[in-house]
PDB file of C-alpha atoms in Angstrom:
ATOM      1  CA  ALA A 831      37.355  -4.915   8.962  1.00  0.00           C
ATOM      2  CA  GLN A 832      39.268  -5.896  12.020  1.00  0.00           C
ATOM      3  CA  LYS A 833      37.890  -4.207  15.058  1.00  0.00           C
ATOM      4  CA  VAL A 834      40.953  -4.465  17.222  1.00  0.00           C
ATOM      5  CA  THR A 835      44.368  -4.002  15.685  1.00  0.00           C
ATOM      6  CA  GLN A 836      47.596  -4.682  17.464  1.00  0.00           C
ATOM      7  CA  ALA A 837      50.058  -3.758  14.783  1.00  0.00           C
ATOM      8  CA  GLN A 838      53.115  -4.898  16.708  1.00  0.00           C
ATOM      9  CA  THR A 839      53.383  -8.644  16.362  1.00  0.00           C
ATOM     10  CA  GLU A 840      56.558  -8.949  18.403  1.00  0.00           C
ATOM     11  CA  ILE A 841      58.565  -6.581  20.553  1.00  0.00           C
ATOM     12  CA  SER A 842      61.890  -7.288  22.162  1.00  0.00           C
ATOM     13  CA  VAL A 843      63.424  -5.057  24.812  1.00  0.00           C
ATOM     14  CA  VAL A 844      66.156  -5.241  27.380  1.00  0.00           C
ATOM     15  CA  GLU A 845      65.256  -5.284  31.027  1.00  0.00           C
ATOM     16  CA  LYS A 846      64.569  -1.870  32.546  1.00  0.00           C
ATOM     17  CA  GLU A 847      63.554  -0.359  29.244  1.00  0.00           C
ATOM     18  CA  ASP A 848      60.106   1.164  28.896  1.00  0.00           C
ATOM     19  CA  VAL A 849      57.866  -0.372  26.261  1.00  0.00           C
ATOM     20  CA  THR A 850      54.521   0.627  24.783  1.00  0.00           C
ATOM     21  CA  LEU A 851      52.102  -1.811  23.227  1.00  0.00           C
ATOM     22  CA  ASP A 852      49.703  -0.266  20.767  1.00  0.00           C
ATOM     23  CA  CYS A 853      46.024  -1.029  20.382  1.00  0.00           C
ATOM     24  CA  VAL A 854      43.737   0.623  17.871  1.00  0.00           C
ATOM     25  CA  TYR A 855      40.062  -0.208  17.827  1.00  0.00           C
ATOM     26  CA  GLU A 856      37.106   0.420  15.580  1.00  0.00           C
ATOM     27  CA  THR A 857      33.532   0.849  16.690  1.00  0.00           C
ATOM     28  CA  ARG A 858      30.440   2.867  15.867  1.00  0.00           C
ATOM     29  CA  ASP A 859      29.071   2.571  19.360  1.00  0.00           C
ATOM     30  CA  THR A 860      29.322   5.394  21.851  1.00  0.00           C
ATOM     31  CA  THR A 861      29.301   2.886  24.682  1.00  0.00           C
ATOM     32  CA  TYR A 862      32.019   0.302  24.603  1.00  0.00           C
ATOM     33  CA  TYR A 863      34.626  -1.306  26.792  1.00  0.00           C
ATOM     34  CA  LEU A 864      38.282  -2.001  26.264  1.00  0.00           C
ATOM     35  CA  PHE A 865      40.394  -4.622  27.948  1.00  0.00           C
ATOM     36  CA  TRP A 866      43.969  -5.758  28.179  1.00  0.00           C
ATOM     37  CA  TYR A 867      44.882  -9.333  28.993  1.00  0.00           C
ATOM     38  CA  LYS A 868      48.265 -10.948  29.572  1.00  0.00           C
ATOM     39  CA  GLN A 869      49.099 -14.482  28.512  1.00  0.00           C
ATOM     40  CA  PRO A 870      52.408 -15.587  30.030  1.00  0.00           C
ATOM     41  CA  PRO A 871      54.320 -18.626  28.709  1.00  0.00           C
ATOM     42  CA  SER A 872      52.353 -20.832  31.094  1.00  0.00           C
ATOM     43  CA  GLY A 873      49.308 -20.186  28.899  1.00  0.00           C
ATOM     44  CA  GLU A 874      46.658 -18.772  31.168  1.00  0.00           C
ATOM     45  CA  LEU A 875      44.928 -15.505  30.348  1.00  0.00           C
ATOM     46  CA  VAL A 876      45.178 -12.864  33.020  1.00  0.00           C
ATOM     47  CA  PHE A 877      42.943  -9.812  33.152  1.00  0.00           C
ATOM     48  CA  LEU A 878      44.844  -6.522  33.438  1.00  0.00           C
ATOM     49  CA  ILE A 879      42.384  -3.691  32.951  1.00  0.00           C
ATOM     50  CA  ARG A 880      38.871  -2.798  31.818  1.00  0.00           C
ATOM     51  CA  ARG A 881      38.030   0.685  30.639  1.00  0.00           C
ATOM     52  CA  ASN A 882      34.686   2.108  29.533  1.00  0.00           C
ATOM     53  CA  SER A 883      34.313   4.592  26.729  1.00  0.00           C
ATOM     54  CA  PHE A 884      33.226   7.395  29.018  1.00  0.00           C
ATOM     55  CA  ASP A 885      36.335   7.340  31.122  1.00  0.00           C
ATOM     56  CA  GLU A 886      39.327   8.739  29.300  1.00  0.00           C
ATOM     57  CA  GLN A 887      41.465   9.173  32.346  1.00  0.00           C
ATOM     58  CA  ASN A 888      44.772   7.464  32.071  1.00  0.00           C
ATOM     59  CA  GLU A 889      45.304   4.594  34.442  1.00  0.00           C
ATOM     60  CA  ILE A 890      48.442   3.709  36.329  1.00  0.00           C
ATOM     61  CA  SER A 891      48.993   0.529  38.271  1.00  0.00           C
ATOM     62  CA  GLY A 892      52.521   0.089  39.483  1.00  0.00           C
ATOM     63  CA  ARG A 893      54.759  -0.213  36.447  1.00  0.00           C
ATOM     64  CA  TYR A 894      51.757  -0.488  34.140  1.00  0.00           C
ATOM     65  CA  SER A 895      49.943   2.445  32.606  1.00  0.00           C
ATOM     66  CA  TRP A 896      47.283   2.824  29.985  1.00  0.00           C
ATOM     67  CA  ASN A 897      46.619   5.748  27.666  1.00  0.00           C
ATOM     68  CA  PHE A 898      43.076   5.872  26.324  1.00  0.00           C
ATOM     69  CA  GLN A 899      42.510   8.381  23.517  1.00  0.00           C
ATOM     70  CA  LYS A 900      39.121   8.367  21.861  1.00  0.00           C
ATOM     71  CA  SER A 901      40.270  10.904  19.275  1.00  0.00           C
ATOM     72  CA  THR A 902      42.628   8.347  17.799  1.00  0.00           C
ATOM     73  CA  SER A 903      40.662   5.231  18.866  1.00  0.00           C
ATOM     74  CA  SER A 904      43.653   3.962  20.734  1.00  0.00           C
ATOM     75  CA  PHE A 905      44.159   2.267  24.057  1.00  0.00           C
ATOM     76  CA  ASN A 906      47.891   1.854  24.469  1.00  0.00           C
ATOM     77  CA  PHE A 907      49.637  -0.006  27.242  1.00  0.00           C
ATOM     78  CA  THR A 908      53.013   1.012  28.648  1.00  0.00           C
ATOM     79  CA  ILE A 909      55.269  -1.004  30.893  1.00  0.00           C
ATOM     80  CA  THR A 910      57.844   1.086  32.698  1.00  0.00           C
ATOM     81  CA  ALA A 911      61.170  -0.437  33.696  1.00  0.00           C
ATOM     82  CA  SER A 912      60.312  -3.759  32.103  1.00  0.00           C
ATOM     83  CA  GLN A 913      61.268  -7.012  33.776  1.00  0.00           C
ATOM     84  CA  VAL A 914      61.859 -10.500  32.457  1.00  0.00           C
ATOM     85  CA  VAL A 915      58.596 -11.602  34.099  1.00  0.00           C
ATOM     86  CA  ASP A 916      56.739  -9.218  31.807  1.00  0.00           C
ATOM     87  CA  SER A 917      57.545 -11.495  28.886  1.00  0.00           C
ATOM     88  CA  ALA A 918      54.177 -12.642  27.579  1.00  0.00           C
ATOM     89  CA  VAL A 919      51.626 -12.206  24.844  1.00  0.00           C
ATOM     90  CA  TYR A 920      49.398  -9.218  25.496  1.00  0.00           C
ATOM     91  CA  PHE A 921      45.908  -9.006  24.050  1.00  0.00           C
ATOM     92  CA  CYS A 922      43.736  -5.964  23.638  1.00  0.00           C
ATOM     93  CA  ALA A 923      39.972  -6.571  23.416  1.00  0.00           C
ATOM     94  CA  LEU A 924      36.847  -4.594  22.614  1.00  0.00           C
ATOM     95  CA  SER A 925      33.321  -5.206  23.843  1.00  0.00           C
ATOM     96  CA  GLU A 926      30.272  -3.462  22.364  1.00  0.00           C
ATOM     97  CA  PRO A 927      27.233  -4.131  24.539  1.00  0.00           C
ATOM     98  CA  ASN A 928      24.716  -2.494  22.229  1.00  0.00           C
ATOM     99  CA  THR A 929      25.647  -3.983  18.880  1.00  0.00           C
ATOM    100  CA  ASN A 930      27.605  -7.058  19.810  1.00  0.00           C
ATOM    101  CA  ALA A 931      26.186  -7.984  23.170  1.00  0.00           C
ATOM    102  CA  GLY A 932      28.400 -10.102  25.303  1.00  0.00           C
ATOM    103  CA  LYS A 933      31.143 -10.664  22.811  1.00  0.00           C
ATOM    104  CA  SER A 934      34.671  -9.517  23.190  1.00  0.00           C
ATOM    105  CA  THR A 935      36.685  -9.096  20.028  1.00  0.00           C
ATOM    106  CA  PHE A 936      40.357  -9.744  20.594  1.00  0.00           C
ATOM    107  CA  GLY A 937      43.341  -8.394  18.742  1.00  0.00           C
ATOM    108  CA  ASP A 938      45.945 -10.805  17.445  1.00  0.00           C
ATOM    109  CA  GLY A 939      48.205 -10.092  20.381  1.00  0.00           C
ATOM    110  CA  THR A 940      51.682  -8.654  20.812  1.00  0.00           C
ATOM    111  CA  THR A 941      54.454 -10.945  21.962  1.00  0.00           C
ATOM    112  CA  LEU A 942      56.733  -9.097  24.331  1.00  0.00           C
ATOM    113  CA  THR A 943      60.145 -10.506  25.124  1.00  0.00           C
ATOM    114  CA  VAL A 944      62.143  -8.854  27.869  1.00  0.00           C
ATOM    115  CA  LYS A 945      65.766  -9.902  27.863  1.00  0.00           C
ATOM    116  CA  PRO A 946      67.958  -9.732  30.962  1.00  0.00           C
TER     117      PRO A 946
ATOM    118  CA  ASP B1015      38.263 -18.358  46.004  1.00  0.00           C
ATOM    119  CA  ALA B1016      38.836 -20.908  43.265  1.00  0.00           C
ATOM    120  CA  GLY B1017      38.999 -19.532  39.780  1.00  0.00           C
ATOM    121  CA  VAL B1018      37.536 -21.077  36.688  1.00  0.00           C
ATOM    122  CA  ILE B1019      38.334 -24.769  36.613  1.00  0.00           C
ATOM    123  CA  GLN B1020      38.831 -26.690  33.406  1.00  0.00           C
ATOM    124  CA  SER B1021      39.446 -30.355  32.837  1.00  0.00           C
ATOM    125  CA  PRO B1022      41.308 -32.063  31.470  1.00  0.00           C
ATOM    126  CA  ARG B1023      44.323 -29.778  31.139  1.00  0.00           C
ATOM    127  CA  HIS B1024      45.670 -31.836  28.285  1.00  0.00           C
ATOM    128  CA  GLU B1025      43.896 -34.208  25.947  1.00  0.00           C
ATOM    129  CA  VAL B1026      45.390 -36.283  23.176  1.00  0.00           C
ATOM    130  CA  THR B1027      43.022 -38.266  21.044  1.00  0.00           C
ATOM    131  CA  GLU B1028      42.786 -39.858  17.653  1.00  0.00           C
ATOM    132  CA  MET B1029      40.827 -38.510  14.754  1.00  0.00           C
ATOM    133  CA  GLY B1030      37.218 -39.613  14.861  1.00  0.00           C
ATOM    134  CA  GLN B1031      37.012 -39.918  18.610  1.00  0.00           C
ATOM    135  CA  GLU B1032      34.619 -37.941  20.770  1.00  0.00           C
ATOM    136  CA  VAL B1033      36.154 -35.312  23.007  1.00  0.00           C
ATOM    137  CA  THR B1034      34.477 -33.666  25.985  1.00  0.00           C
ATOM    138  CA  LEU B1035      35.938 -30.619  27.665  1.00  0.00           C
ATOM    139  CA  ARG B1036      34.633 -29.508  31.045  1.00  0.00           C
ATOM    140  CA  CYS B1037      34.375 -26.196  32.811  1.00  0.00           C
ATOM    141  CA  LYS B1038      33.349 -25.074  36.262  1.00  0.00           C
ATOM    142  CA  PRO B1039      32.808 -21.307  36.385  1.00  0.00           C
ATOM    143  CA  ILE B1040      33.424 -19.100  39.378  1.00  0.00           C
ATOM    144  CA  SER B1041      30.577 -19.473  41.832  1.00  0.00           C
ATOM    145  CA  GLY B1042      28.005 -16.712  41.463  1.00  0.00           C
ATOM    146  CA  HIS B1043      28.992 -15.763  37.952  1.00  0.00           C
ATOM    147  CA  ASN B1044      26.130 -15.537  35.496  1.00  0.00           C
ATOM    148  CA  SER B1045      27.879 -15.747  32.149  1.00  0.00           C
ATOM    149  CA  LEU B1046      30.103 -18.434  30.708  1.00  0.00           C
ATOM    150  CA  PHE B1047      32.178 -18.310  27.544  1.00  0.00           C
ATOM    151  CA  TRP B1048      34.034 -20.888  25.495  1.00  0.00           C
ATOM    152  CA  TYR B1049      37.011 -19.732  23.415  1.00  0.00           C
ATOM    153  CA  ARG B1050      39.442 -21.466  21.114  1.00  0.00           C
ATOM    154  CA  GLN B1051      43.002 -20.297  20.575  1.00  0.00           C
ATOM    155  CA  THR B1052      45.180 -21.334  17.656  1.00  0.00           C
ATOM    156  CA  MET B1053      48.267 -19.868  16.092  1.00  0.00           C
ATOM    157  CA  MET B1054      46.480 -19.323  12.819  1.00  0.00           C
ATOM    158  CA  ARG B1055      43.228 -17.804  14.042  1.00  0.00           C
ATOM    159  CA  GLY B1056      44.132 -16.340  17.400  1.00  0.00           C
ATOM    160  CA  LEU B1057      41.509 -16.208  20.132  1.00  0.00           C
ATOM    161  CA  GLU B1058      37.969 -16.935  18.941  1.00  0.00           C
ATOM    162  CA  LEU B1059      34.726 -16.878  20.878  1.00  0.00           C
ATOM    163  CA  LEU B1060      32.800 -20.089  20.204  1.00  0.00           C
ATOM    164  CA  ILE B1061      29.680 -19.731  22.345  1.00  0.00           C
ATOM    165  CA  TYR B1062      28.460 -18.052  25.487  1.00  0.00           C
ATOM    166  CA  PHE B1063      25.725 -18.632  28.039  1.00  0.00           C
ATOM    167  CA  ASN B1064      23.693 -16.332  30.254  1.00  0.00           C
ATOM    168  CA  ASN B1065      22.159 -18.026  33.280  1.00  0.00           C
ATOM    169  CA  ASN B1066      22.844 -21.407  31.693  1.00  0.00           C
ATOM    170  CA  VAL B1067      21.062 -20.493  28.451  1.00  0.00           C
ATOM    171  CA  PRO B1068      23.069 -20.401  25.201  1.00  0.00           C
ATOM    172  CA  ILE B1069      22.865 -16.894  23.789  1.00  0.00           C
ATOM    173  CA  ASP B1070      25.072 -16.933  20.748  1.00  0.00           C
ATOM    174  CA  ASP B1071      26.713 -19.950  19.171  1.00  0.00           C
ATOM    175  CA  SER B1072      27.635 -18.279  15.909  1.00  0.00           C
ATOM    176  CA  GLY B1073      31.279 -18.897  16.617  1.00  0.00           C
ATOM    177  CA  MET B1074      30.907 -22.648  16.775  1.00  0.00           C
ATOM    178  CA  PRO B1075      32.842 -23.977  13.781  1.00  0.00           C
ATOM    179  CA  GLU B1076      30.422 -26.647  12.630  1.00  0.00           C
ATOM    180  CA  ASP B1077      27.920 -29.246  13.719  1.00  0.00           C
ATOM    181  CA  ARG B1078      30.618 -31.423  15.171  1.00  0.00           C
ATOM    182  CA  PHE B1079      30.834 -28.948  18.042  1.00  0.00           C
ATOM    183  CA  SER B1080      28.208 -28.714  20.758  1.00  0.00           C
ATOM    184  CA  ALA B1081      28.100 -27.059  24.165  1.00  0.00           C
ATOM    185  CA  LYS B1082      25.825 -27.489  27.127  1.00  0.00           C
ATOM    186  CA  MET B1083      25.356 -25.890  30.488  1.00  0.00           C
ATOM    187  CA  PRO B1084      23.037 -28.091  32.544  1.00  0.00           C
ATOM    188  CA  ASN B1085      23.451 -25.965  35.664  1.00  0.00           C
ATOM    189  CA  ALA B1086      25.164 -22.842  36.936  1.00  0.00           C
ATOM    190  CA  SER B1087      28.286 -24.671  37.983  1.00  0.00           C
ATOM    191  CA  PHE B1088      29.094 -26.844  35.006  1.00  0.00           C
ATOM    192  CA  SER B1089      29.487 -26.642  31.256  1.00  0.00           C
ATOM    193  CA  THR B1090      30.778 -28.992  28.581  1.00  0.00           C
ATOM    194  CA  LEU B1091      32.117 -28.513  25.091  1.00  0.00           C
ATOM    195  CA  LYS B1092      31.922 -31.628  22.978  1.00  0.00           C
ATOM    196  CA  ILE B1093      33.542 -32.388  19.653  1.00  0.00           C
ATOM    197  CA  GLN B1094      32.272 -35.409  17.787  1.00  0.00           C
ATOM    198  CA  PRO B1095      33.941 -36.660  15.704  1.00  0.00           C
ATOM    199  CA  SER B1096      37.198 -34.857  16.333  1.00  0.00           C
ATOM    200  CA  GLU B1097      39.571 -33.897  13.527  1.00  0.00           C
ATOM    201  CA  PRO B1098      43.237 -32.846  13.528  1.00  0.00           C
ATOM    202  CA  ARG B1099      42.271 -29.273  12.693  1.00  0.00           C
ATOM    203  CA  ASP B1100      40.449 -29.085  16.018  1.00  0.00           C
ATOM    204  CA  SER B1101      43.799 -29.138  17.793  1.00  0.00           C
ATOM    205  CA  ALA B1102      43.945 -25.959  19.858  1.00  0.00           C
ATOM    206  CA  VAL B1103      43.783 -24.603  23.367  1.00  0.00           C
ATOM    207  CA  TYR B1104      40.201 -24.266  24.539  1.00  0.00           C
ATOM    208  CA  PHE B1105      39.519 -21.687  27.220  1.00  0.00           C
ATOM    209  CA  CYS B1106      36.493 -21.308  29.392  1.00  0.00           C
ATOM    210  CA  ALA B1107      35.756 -17.957  31.011  1.00  0.00           C
ATOM    211  CA  SER B1108      33.094 -16.693  33.365  1.00  0.00           C
ATOM    212  CA  SER B1109      31.820 -13.247  34.184  1.00  0.00           C
ATOM    213  CA  PRO B1110      29.706 -11.879  37.022  1.00  0.00           C
ATOM    214  CA  GLY B1111      27.095 -10.079  34.959  1.00  0.00           C
ATOM    215  CA  LEU B1112      24.799 -11.148  32.208  1.00  0.00           C
ATOM    216  CA  ALA B1113      26.738 -10.916  28.984  1.00  0.00           C
ATOM    217  CA  ALA B1114      23.878  -9.339  27.077  1.00  0.00           C
ATOM    218  CA  THR B1115      23.681  -6.327  29.320  1.00  0.00           C
ATOM    219  CA  SER B1116      27.058  -6.075  30.885  1.00  0.00           C
ATOM    220  CA  THR B1117      30.624  -6.220  29.856  1.00  0.00           C
ATOM    221  CA  ASP B1118      32.060  -7.324  33.121  1.00  0.00           C
ATOM    222  CA  THR B1119      35.544  -8.652  33.203  1.00  0.00           C
ATOM    223  CA  GLN B1120      35.915 -12.210  32.049  1.00  0.00           C
ATOM    224  CA  TYR B1121      37.966 -14.533  34.195  1.00  0.00           C
ATOM    225  CA  PHE B1122      39.655 -17.287  32.265  1.00  0.00           C
ATOM    226  CA  GLY B1123      40.404 -20.845  33.199  1.00  0.00           C
ATOM    227  CA  PRO B1124      43.822 -22.398  32.543  1.00  0.00           C
ATOM    228  CA  GLY B1125      42.686 -23.897  29.271  1.00  0.00           C
ATOM    229  CA  THR B1126      42.600 -27.407  27.823  1.00  0.00           C
ATOM    230  CA  ARG B1127      45.242 -28.192  25.267  1.00  0.00           C
ATOM    231  CA  LEU B1128      43.667 -30.557  22.759  1.00  0.00           C
ATOM    232  CA  THR B1129      45.708 -32.547  20.276  1.00  0.00           C
ATOM    233  CA  VAL B1130      43.911 -34.625  17.700  1.00  0.00           C
ATOM    234  CA  LEU B1131      46.187 -37.052  15.902  1.00  0.00           C
TER     235      LEU B1131
END
């Protein structure tokens, strides 16, 4: 079973629209970590956020916000007032230190296109 | 502070040739990871090291792949002999903590785009 599911393969929005990227994870561990990475067209992978399983507070960083809900095993990412520069592939990842030490399992990614 | 450095950035080679990819992690980081990214399989972890010691190489596709980390500042991923299906982007990442006991953020290099003809 896939541990990290990003059901949205591609999303296209017009600049200034808000957009939410979904991430659903599966784990039996009580201690785990969730990540979001951005991969712009240039190809590099850029870290966005790391969240541990004991911290369910939502996070806001500028136009970016993350909604972590353990009840639904989701860690969704919202971009407010999207910009063309937000166009990228976004990956959600799960790390389970107790049962899968050191490994991060990545979702298949969501390709976001922001049109001017 | 320099990030993770990978070389070469692009490599084109012919089937059967040996390919060596290089990585210099961020100074002071204790864990190093090699990933492969393809359209078909997405991002896959190949192998990772803690303090220069290989911990888990279960992601290495087959015996043609090998990785070494002779010291804290250098790692190589070698493919011998290379095949067209090895064409992919290979990323190296490093992390401050020990991967077995920490899930620190991984910082990725720019990747090496490998094309095997």
